[in-house]
Every structure is written in C-alpha cells, then in structure tokens.
Amino acid sequence: MVIVRIVGGLGNQMFQYAYAKALQKKGYNVKIDISKFKKYKLHGGYQLDKFNIDIETSTSLSNFLTRVGFRRSTKEKSLLFNEDFLNIPKKAYVKGYFQTEKYFYSIRDILLKQFVLKKEIASTTNKYKKSIEAEKNSCSIHVRRGDFITNEKASKVHGICDLDYYEKSIKFLESQYKNIYFFVFSDDIAWVKNNLKLKNAIYINHKTIPHEDMYLMSLCRFNITANSSFSWWGAWLNDHKNKVVISPKQWLIEKENEVACDNWIKL
C-alpha cells in the first residue's frame, strides 16, 4: 500500500492526486490521505471531491499505518523532478507537492477524464462559459494577490507577478493574434481594473467557486497564468489543439523549479 498525503489549495491537491494516479497506473496499490483537512481550512479546504476521481480516500490513518507496517514517510526534498518517486517501495507514506507534469504527463488522457466536474455548474458560471465559447481568441488571465501579498511567509516564498509580466504577455499575444477577448480571474478585481488596462475584458472574482473558475480557464484558447498552481491547472487542462500558454519564468523567488511546462512560453 502506498499512501499519498493531500494538502494545500485546489491546485496543490490536484498535483498530489495526479502523482498518486500515475503510481496507481504503474501497478501500485494507492490511497490518498485527506486527514489534514480536518484542521486545514485555507483555500476552501478539501476540493478533489468536486471532480470525477476514483482513488480511495482515508481520513484516519494512524492505526492503519501501524497495522500495515509503515515505519517512516518518504518526503519530496525539492520541486525538481525526481524519478525515484515513480519507483518507490510498495509500502510508503509519501509527502510532497509534485509540481511538474513530468510525474504524470504519461496519463494525461486519464487525468483529463478525471478532472471533470461532477455537478452541474452554477448559472453565473454557465453565462461566462457561453461568453468564452463565443470568442474565437479567448484568453484567461489569472492575477493572484491575496495571501501572496498579505501573508509574509507566502510572499517571501512565492513573490508576485508584476504588471510588467502581464503587460509583456498581453503584448506578445496581441502581436500574434487579432481580436483577443480577455477573461480576467482575480481575488482583487479592483486592483486589476485600476492597474491593467484592457480593451476587451470580462472580470471574474474567483473567490466564490474555485473549481468552476478553473474549468472556465481551461475553456479559453490562450492562458496567461500567475505563479500559482490554480491557473497552472487551468492552463494544463486546456485541451485546445492550438493553445498558447504564457507563464512566469521565475515561479518562486529563490528555489529552482520545473513548474512551468516545457512547451509554455516563459516571460
């Protein structure tokens, strides 16, 4: 039995689940541990249950781990891909974020079928959906501020994508494509409207229904991500044949990482 710990916001939960699913497809007997969410309430708590996932979950593991013979956990030491985590012992409790598609790109088709919303979307979401589908060149922009600004610890680790990044990204797309319509997702819409001048745009406050906002991002032909796992998944789930994804070159302030995919444009 291999147990993968799930923790963090929706994007992090999806990275950890995708890694667990990749292990399962290699023949491992896998469960996901969601016990942290008894106390972890940030970012809406546990949200994988909004999707069509099928790995068995557990919320109480201490007795189980002792019974099946677990002695210690295996922990990811960096955000760089480590192939050893795809060939772990058959009895392992795994902690990590696994923030690179290198762990699970081989099962992309499976994940596209599993990261599908189980319930009908809200009427407001459906209205945005129709607006996106009406535009040939729709582009999502994710501007994350929130805890990346107000939480000192998060700010020191992540930093924030500045206006220059967004302006360069928009300029690049507009030099290549005509009539782009922007769908802006942010937890600080007022700041975006005051600082990022856009001609054609709809603004969506993504504090309300995160999993549905991620779905809307995935419907856009183009994606401009923040240094956030939330918009990373919005872009990764984008299945347009000729999609273009722009992401920040520097995902974290100091740590080396491989979060942005190789075929994304990094600015």
Short mmCIF file of C-alpha atoms in Angstrom, two decimals:
data_model
loop_
_atom_site.label_atom_id
_atom_site.label_comp_id
_atom_site.label_asym_id
_atom_site.label_seq_id
_atom_site.Cartn_x
_atom_site.Cartn_y
_atom_site.Cartn_z
CA MET A 1 0.00 0.00 0.00
CA VAL A 2 1.25 3.47 -0.93
CA ILE A 3 -0.46 6.44 0.67
CA VAL A 4 -0.05 9.94 -0.76
CA ARG A 5 -0.78 12.89 1.52
CA ILE A 6 -3.12 15.53 0.12
CA VAL A 7 -2.78 19.08 1.47
CA GLY A 8 -2.97 22.70 0.32
CA GLY A 9 -5.29 24.52 -2.04
CA LEU A 10 -7.10 23.07 -5.03
CA GLY A 11 -4.12 23.27 -7.39
CA ASN A 12 -1.77 21.53 -4.95
CA GLN A 13 -4.37 18.85 -4.27
CA MET A 14 -4.57 18.16 -8.00
CA PHE A 15 -0.78 17.84 -8.34
CA GLN A 16 -0.68 15.34 -5.49
CA TYR A 17 -3.63 13.38 -6.85
CA ALA A 18 -2.13 13.29 -10.36
CA TYR A 19 1.09 11.88 -8.91
CA ALA A 20 -0.88 9.27 -6.94
CA LYS A 21 -2.81 8.31 -10.07
CA ALA A 22 0.42 7.88 -12.01
CA LEU A 23 1.65 5.47 -9.31
CA GLN A 24 -1.62 3.56 -9.48
CA LYS A 25 -1.29 3.16 -13.26
CA LYS A 26 2.20 1.72 -12.71
CA GLY A 27 0.62 -1.04 -10.61
CA TYR A 28 0.85 0.35 -7.08
CA ASN A 29 -1.99 -0.09 -4.59
CA VAL A 30 -2.65 3.58 -3.73
CA LYS A 31 -4.78 5.57 -1.31
CA ILE A 32 -4.85 9.31 -0.68
CA ASP A 33 -4.70 10.70 2.85
CA ILE A 34 -7.05 13.67 3.34
CA SER A 35 -6.82 13.73 7.14
CA LYS A 36 -5.06 17.13 7.13
CA PHE A 37 -8.32 18.76 6.09
CA LYS A 38 -9.87 18.16 9.50
CA LYS A 39 -7.93 21.25 10.56
CA TYR A 40 -6.71 22.82 7.29
CA LYS A 41 -9.43 25.23 6.16
CA LEU A 42 -7.48 27.60 3.91
CA HIS A 43 -8.42 27.97 0.22
CA GLY A 44 -11.77 26.26 0.75
CA GLY A 45 -10.44 23.04 2.32
CA TYR A 46 -10.63 19.70 0.52
CA GLN A 47 -11.96 20.05 -3.01
CA LEU A 48 -10.97 16.99 -5.02
CA ASP A 49 -14.42 15.58 -4.36
CA LYS A 50 -15.75 18.11 -6.89
CA PHE A 51 -14.11 16.01 -9.60
CA ASN A 52 -14.68 12.58 -11.06
CA ILE A 53 -11.74 10.97 -9.20
CA ASP A 54 -11.58 7.32 -8.21
CA ILE A 55 -8.65 6.73 -5.80
CA GLU A 56 -9.88 5.66 -2.39
CA THR A 57 -9.53 8.27 0.34
CA SER A 58 -8.83 7.93 4.03
CA THR A 59 -9.28 10.42 6.88
CA SER A 60 -7.95 8.38 9.80
CA LEU A 61 -4.59 6.73 9.21
CA SER A 62 -2.60 6.35 12.41
CA ASN A 63 -3.88 2.86 13.34
CA PHE A 64 -3.89 1.77 9.70
CA LEU A 65 -0.25 2.80 9.16
CA THR A 66 0.84 0.84 12.22
CA ARG A 67 -1.16 -2.21 11.17
CA VAL A 68 0.31 -2.46 7.68
CA GLY A 69 3.85 -1.92 8.83
CA PHE A 70 4.76 1.68 7.89
CA ARG A 71 7.79 2.95 9.78
CA ARG A 72 8.53 6.35 8.22
CA SER A 73 7.39 8.65 5.47
CA THR A 74 9.09 9.48 2.18
CA LYS A 75 9.28 13.23 1.62
CA GLU A 76 9.98 15.23 -1.50
CA LYS A 77 13.10 17.35 -0.92
CA SER A 78 12.70 19.88 -3.75
CA LEU A 79 10.32 20.92 -6.53
CA LEU A 80 12.62 19.40 -9.14
CA PHE A 81 11.53 16.18 -10.81
CA ASN A 82 12.92 13.10 -9.06
CA GLU A 83 12.40 9.87 -10.97
CA ASP A 84 12.90 7.89 -7.76
CA PHE A 85 9.39 8.93 -6.69
CA LEU A 86 7.96 6.87 -9.54
CA ASN A 87 9.74 3.79 -8.22
CA ILE A 88 9.11 3.86 -4.50
CA PRO A 89 8.77 0.92 -2.07
CA LYS A 90 5.43 -0.90 -2.09
CA LYS A 91 4.83 0.27 1.48
CA ALA A 92 5.28 4.02 1.63
CA TYR A 93 3.66 7.13 3.04
CA VAL A 94 4.54 9.94 0.63
CA LYS A 95 4.62 13.69 1.31
CA GLY A 96 5.27 16.24 -1.40
CA TYR A 97 3.84 18.70 -3.91
CA PHE A 98 4.98 17.06 -7.18
CA GLN A 99 4.59 20.30 -9.11
CA THR A 100 5.76 19.19 -12.53
CA GLU A 101 3.88 17.35 -15.22
CA LYS A 102 6.88 15.03 -15.59
CA TYR A 103 5.33 12.87 -12.87
CA PHE A 104 2.05 12.32 -14.70
CA TYR A 105 2.16 13.52 -18.32
CA SER A 106 2.05 9.89 -19.49
CA ILE A 107 -1.50 9.62 -18.11
CA ARG A 108 -2.76 13.00 -19.39
CA ASP A 109 -5.75 11.39 -21.15
CA ILE A 110 -6.83 9.72 -17.90
CA LEU A 111 -6.48 12.92 -15.88
CA LEU A 112 -8.47 14.91 -18.44
CA LYS A 113 -11.33 12.47 -17.86
CA GLN A 114 -10.99 12.51 -14.07
CA PHE A 115 -10.60 16.25 -13.52
CA VAL A 116 -14.12 16.78 -14.82
CA LEU A 117 -16.72 18.47 -12.63
CA LYS A 118 -19.29 16.08 -11.20
CA LYS A 119 -22.09 18.57 -10.64
CA GLU A 120 -23.84 20.99 -12.95
CA ILE A 121 -22.15 24.39 -12.97
CA ALA A 122 -23.77 27.48 -11.45
CA SER A 123 -25.86 29.74 -13.67
CA THR A 124 -23.30 32.57 -13.43
CA THR A 125 -20.53 30.16 -14.45
CA ASN A 126 -22.62 28.98 -17.37
CA LYS A 127 -23.04 32.58 -18.52
CA TYR A 128 -19.25 33.06 -18.51
CA LYS A 129 -18.86 29.73 -20.30
CA LYS A 130 -21.08 30.90 -23.16
CA SER A 131 -19.12 34.16 -23.40
CA ILE A 132 -15.83 32.26 -23.66
CA GLU A 133 -17.18 29.87 -26.26
CA ALA A 134 -18.47 32.79 -28.34
CA GLU A 135 -14.92 34.15 -28.77
CA LYS A 136 -12.50 32.56 -31.23
CA ASN A 137 -9.49 34.01 -29.42
CA SER A 138 -10.42 33.87 -25.75
CA CYS A 139 -7.65 34.32 -23.20
CA SER A 140 -7.70 33.77 -19.46
CA ILE A 141 -5.55 35.97 -17.24
CA HIS A 142 -5.01 34.98 -13.62
CA VAL A 143 -3.89 37.72 -11.23
CA ARG A 144 -3.31 36.31 -7.77
CA ARG A 145 -2.76 38.74 -4.94
CA GLY A 146 -4.48 37.76 -1.65
CA ASP A 147 -2.14 35.77 0.59
CA PHE A 148 0.80 36.36 -1.80
CA ILE A 149 0.54 40.00 -0.64
CA THR A 150 -0.83 39.81 2.91
CA ASN A 151 0.93 36.67 4.20
CA GLU A 152 4.59 37.49 4.84
CA LYS A 153 5.70 33.85 4.68
CA ALA A 154 3.90 33.21 1.38
CA SER A 155 5.19 36.50 -0.04
CA LYS A 156 8.82 35.58 0.71
CA VAL A 157 8.50 32.19 -0.99
CA HIS A 158 6.30 32.99 -3.98
CA GLY A 159 6.65 36.68 -4.68
CA ILE A 160 4.10 38.07 -7.10
CA CYS A 161 3.80 38.53 -10.85
CA ASP A 162 4.20 42.25 -11.53
CA LEU A 163 2.42 44.46 -14.05
CA ASP A 164 5.37 44.23 -16.44
CA TYR A 165 4.85 40.46 -16.75
CA TYR A 166 1.16 40.82 -17.60
CA GLU A 167 1.76 43.70 -20.00
CA LYS A 168 4.50 41.78 -21.85
CA SER A 169 2.30 38.68 -22.04
CA ILE A 170 -0.65 40.62 -23.45
CA LYS A 171 1.58 42.47 -25.93
CA PHE A 172 3.07 39.18 -27.13
CA LEU A 173 -0.33 37.61 -27.77
CA GLU A 174 -1.70 40.72 -29.46
CA SER A 175 1.31 40.76 -31.80
CA GLN A 176 0.42 37.25 -32.95
CA TYR A 177 -3.39 37.17 -32.89
CA LYS A 178 -6.24 39.58 -33.58
CA ASN A 179 -9.43 40.27 -31.66
CA ILE A 180 -8.40 38.70 -28.37
CA TYR A 181 -11.02 38.81 -25.62
CA PHE A 182 -9.68 38.57 -22.10
CA PHE A 183 -11.32 36.79 -19.16
CA VAL A 184 -9.64 38.03 -16.01
CA PHE A 185 -9.71 35.87 -12.87
CA SER A 186 -8.53 37.53 -9.68
CA ASP A 187 -9.07 37.80 -5.94
CA ASP A 188 -8.56 41.56 -6.29
CA ILE A 189 -10.61 42.74 -9.28
CA ALA A 190 -10.44 46.41 -8.19
CA TRP A 191 -6.63 46.35 -8.30
CA VAL A 192 -6.64 44.75 -11.75
CA LYS A 193 -9.07 47.29 -13.21
CA ASN A 194 -7.02 50.18 -11.79
CA ASN A 195 -3.67 48.87 -13.00
CA LEU A 196 -4.08 46.61 -16.03
CA LYS A 197 -5.75 48.43 -18.89
CA LEU A 198 -7.64 46.09 -21.21
CA LYS A 199 -9.93 46.98 -24.10
CA ASN A 200 -11.96 43.77 -24.29
CA ALA A 201 -12.35 42.06 -20.94
CA ILE A 202 -14.72 40.35 -18.54
CA TYR A 203 -13.68 40.28 -14.87
CA ILE A 204 -14.39 37.24 -12.71
CA ASN A 205 -13.90 37.23 -8.94
CA HIS A 206 -12.58 33.71 -8.32
CA LYS A 207 -13.09 33.73 -4.55
CA THR A 208 -16.51 32.15 -4.92
CA ILE A 209 -16.39 28.82 -6.83
CA PRO A 210 -12.72 27.97 -7.48
CA HIS A 211 -13.21 24.63 -9.26
CA GLU A 212 -15.68 26.20 -11.67
CA ASP A 213 -13.34 29.13 -12.35
CA MET A 214 -10.55 26.69 -13.15
CA TYR A 215 -12.94 24.98 -15.58
CA LEU A 216 -13.62 28.34 -17.25
CA MET A 217 -9.87 28.97 -17.61
CA SER A 218 -9.48 25.62 -19.32
CA LEU A 219 -12.07 26.60 -21.94
CA CYS A 220 -10.02 29.58 -23.12
CA ARG A 221 -7.77 29.17 -26.16
CA PHE A 222 -4.95 31.14 -24.55
CA ASN A 223 -3.86 31.29 -20.91
CA ILE A 224 -1.72 33.79 -19.05
CA THR A 225 -1.00 32.18 -15.69
CA ALA A 226 0.16 33.61 -12.40
CA ASN A 227 2.87 31.80 -10.43
CA SER A 228 0.02 29.78 -8.96
CA SER A 229 -0.91 26.12 -9.14
CA PHE A 230 -4.52 27.24 -9.59
CA SER A 231 -4.01 28.82 -13.01
CA TRP A 232 -1.36 26.19 -13.84
CA TRP A 233 -4.13 23.61 -13.85
CA GLY A 234 -6.50 25.88 -15.73
CA ALA A 235 -3.87 26.04 -18.47
CA TRP A 236 -2.89 22.35 -18.32
CA LEU A 237 -6.50 21.22 -18.66
CA ASN A 238 -6.89 23.49 -21.70
CA ASP A 239 -7.29 20.94 -24.50
CA HIS A 240 -7.40 23.33 -27.47
CA LYS A 241 -5.34 21.95 -30.35
CA ASN A 242 -3.51 25.26 -30.95
CA LYS A 243 -3.45 26.61 -27.42
CA VAL A 244 -0.84 29.09 -26.21
CA VAL A 245 0.14 29.28 -22.55
CA ILE A 246 2.28 32.06 -21.10
CA SER A 247 3.73 31.64 -17.62
CA PRO A 248 6.25 33.49 -15.45
CA LYS A 249 9.87 32.49 -15.99
CA GLN A 250 10.52 32.65 -12.24
CA TRP A 251 7.86 30.65 -10.38
CA LEU A 252 9.36 31.03 -6.89
CA ILE A 253 11.66 33.74 -5.57
CA GLU A 254 14.68 31.62 -4.69
CA LYS A 255 14.03 27.93 -5.29
CA GLU A 256 14.88 26.28 -8.58
CA ASN A 257 11.82 24.58 -10.02
CA GLU A 258 10.30 22.96 -13.09
CA VAL A 259 6.71 24.01 -12.54
CA ALA A 260 6.03 25.64 -15.92
CA CYS A 261 5.72 23.07 -18.73
CA ASP A 262 8.42 22.84 -21.39
CA ASN A 263 6.10 23.87 -24.23
CA TRP A 264 4.80 27.00 -22.44
CA ILE A 265 6.14 30.46 -23.23
CA LYS A 266 8.03 31.81 -20.22
CA LEU A 267 8.29 35.58 -19.78
#
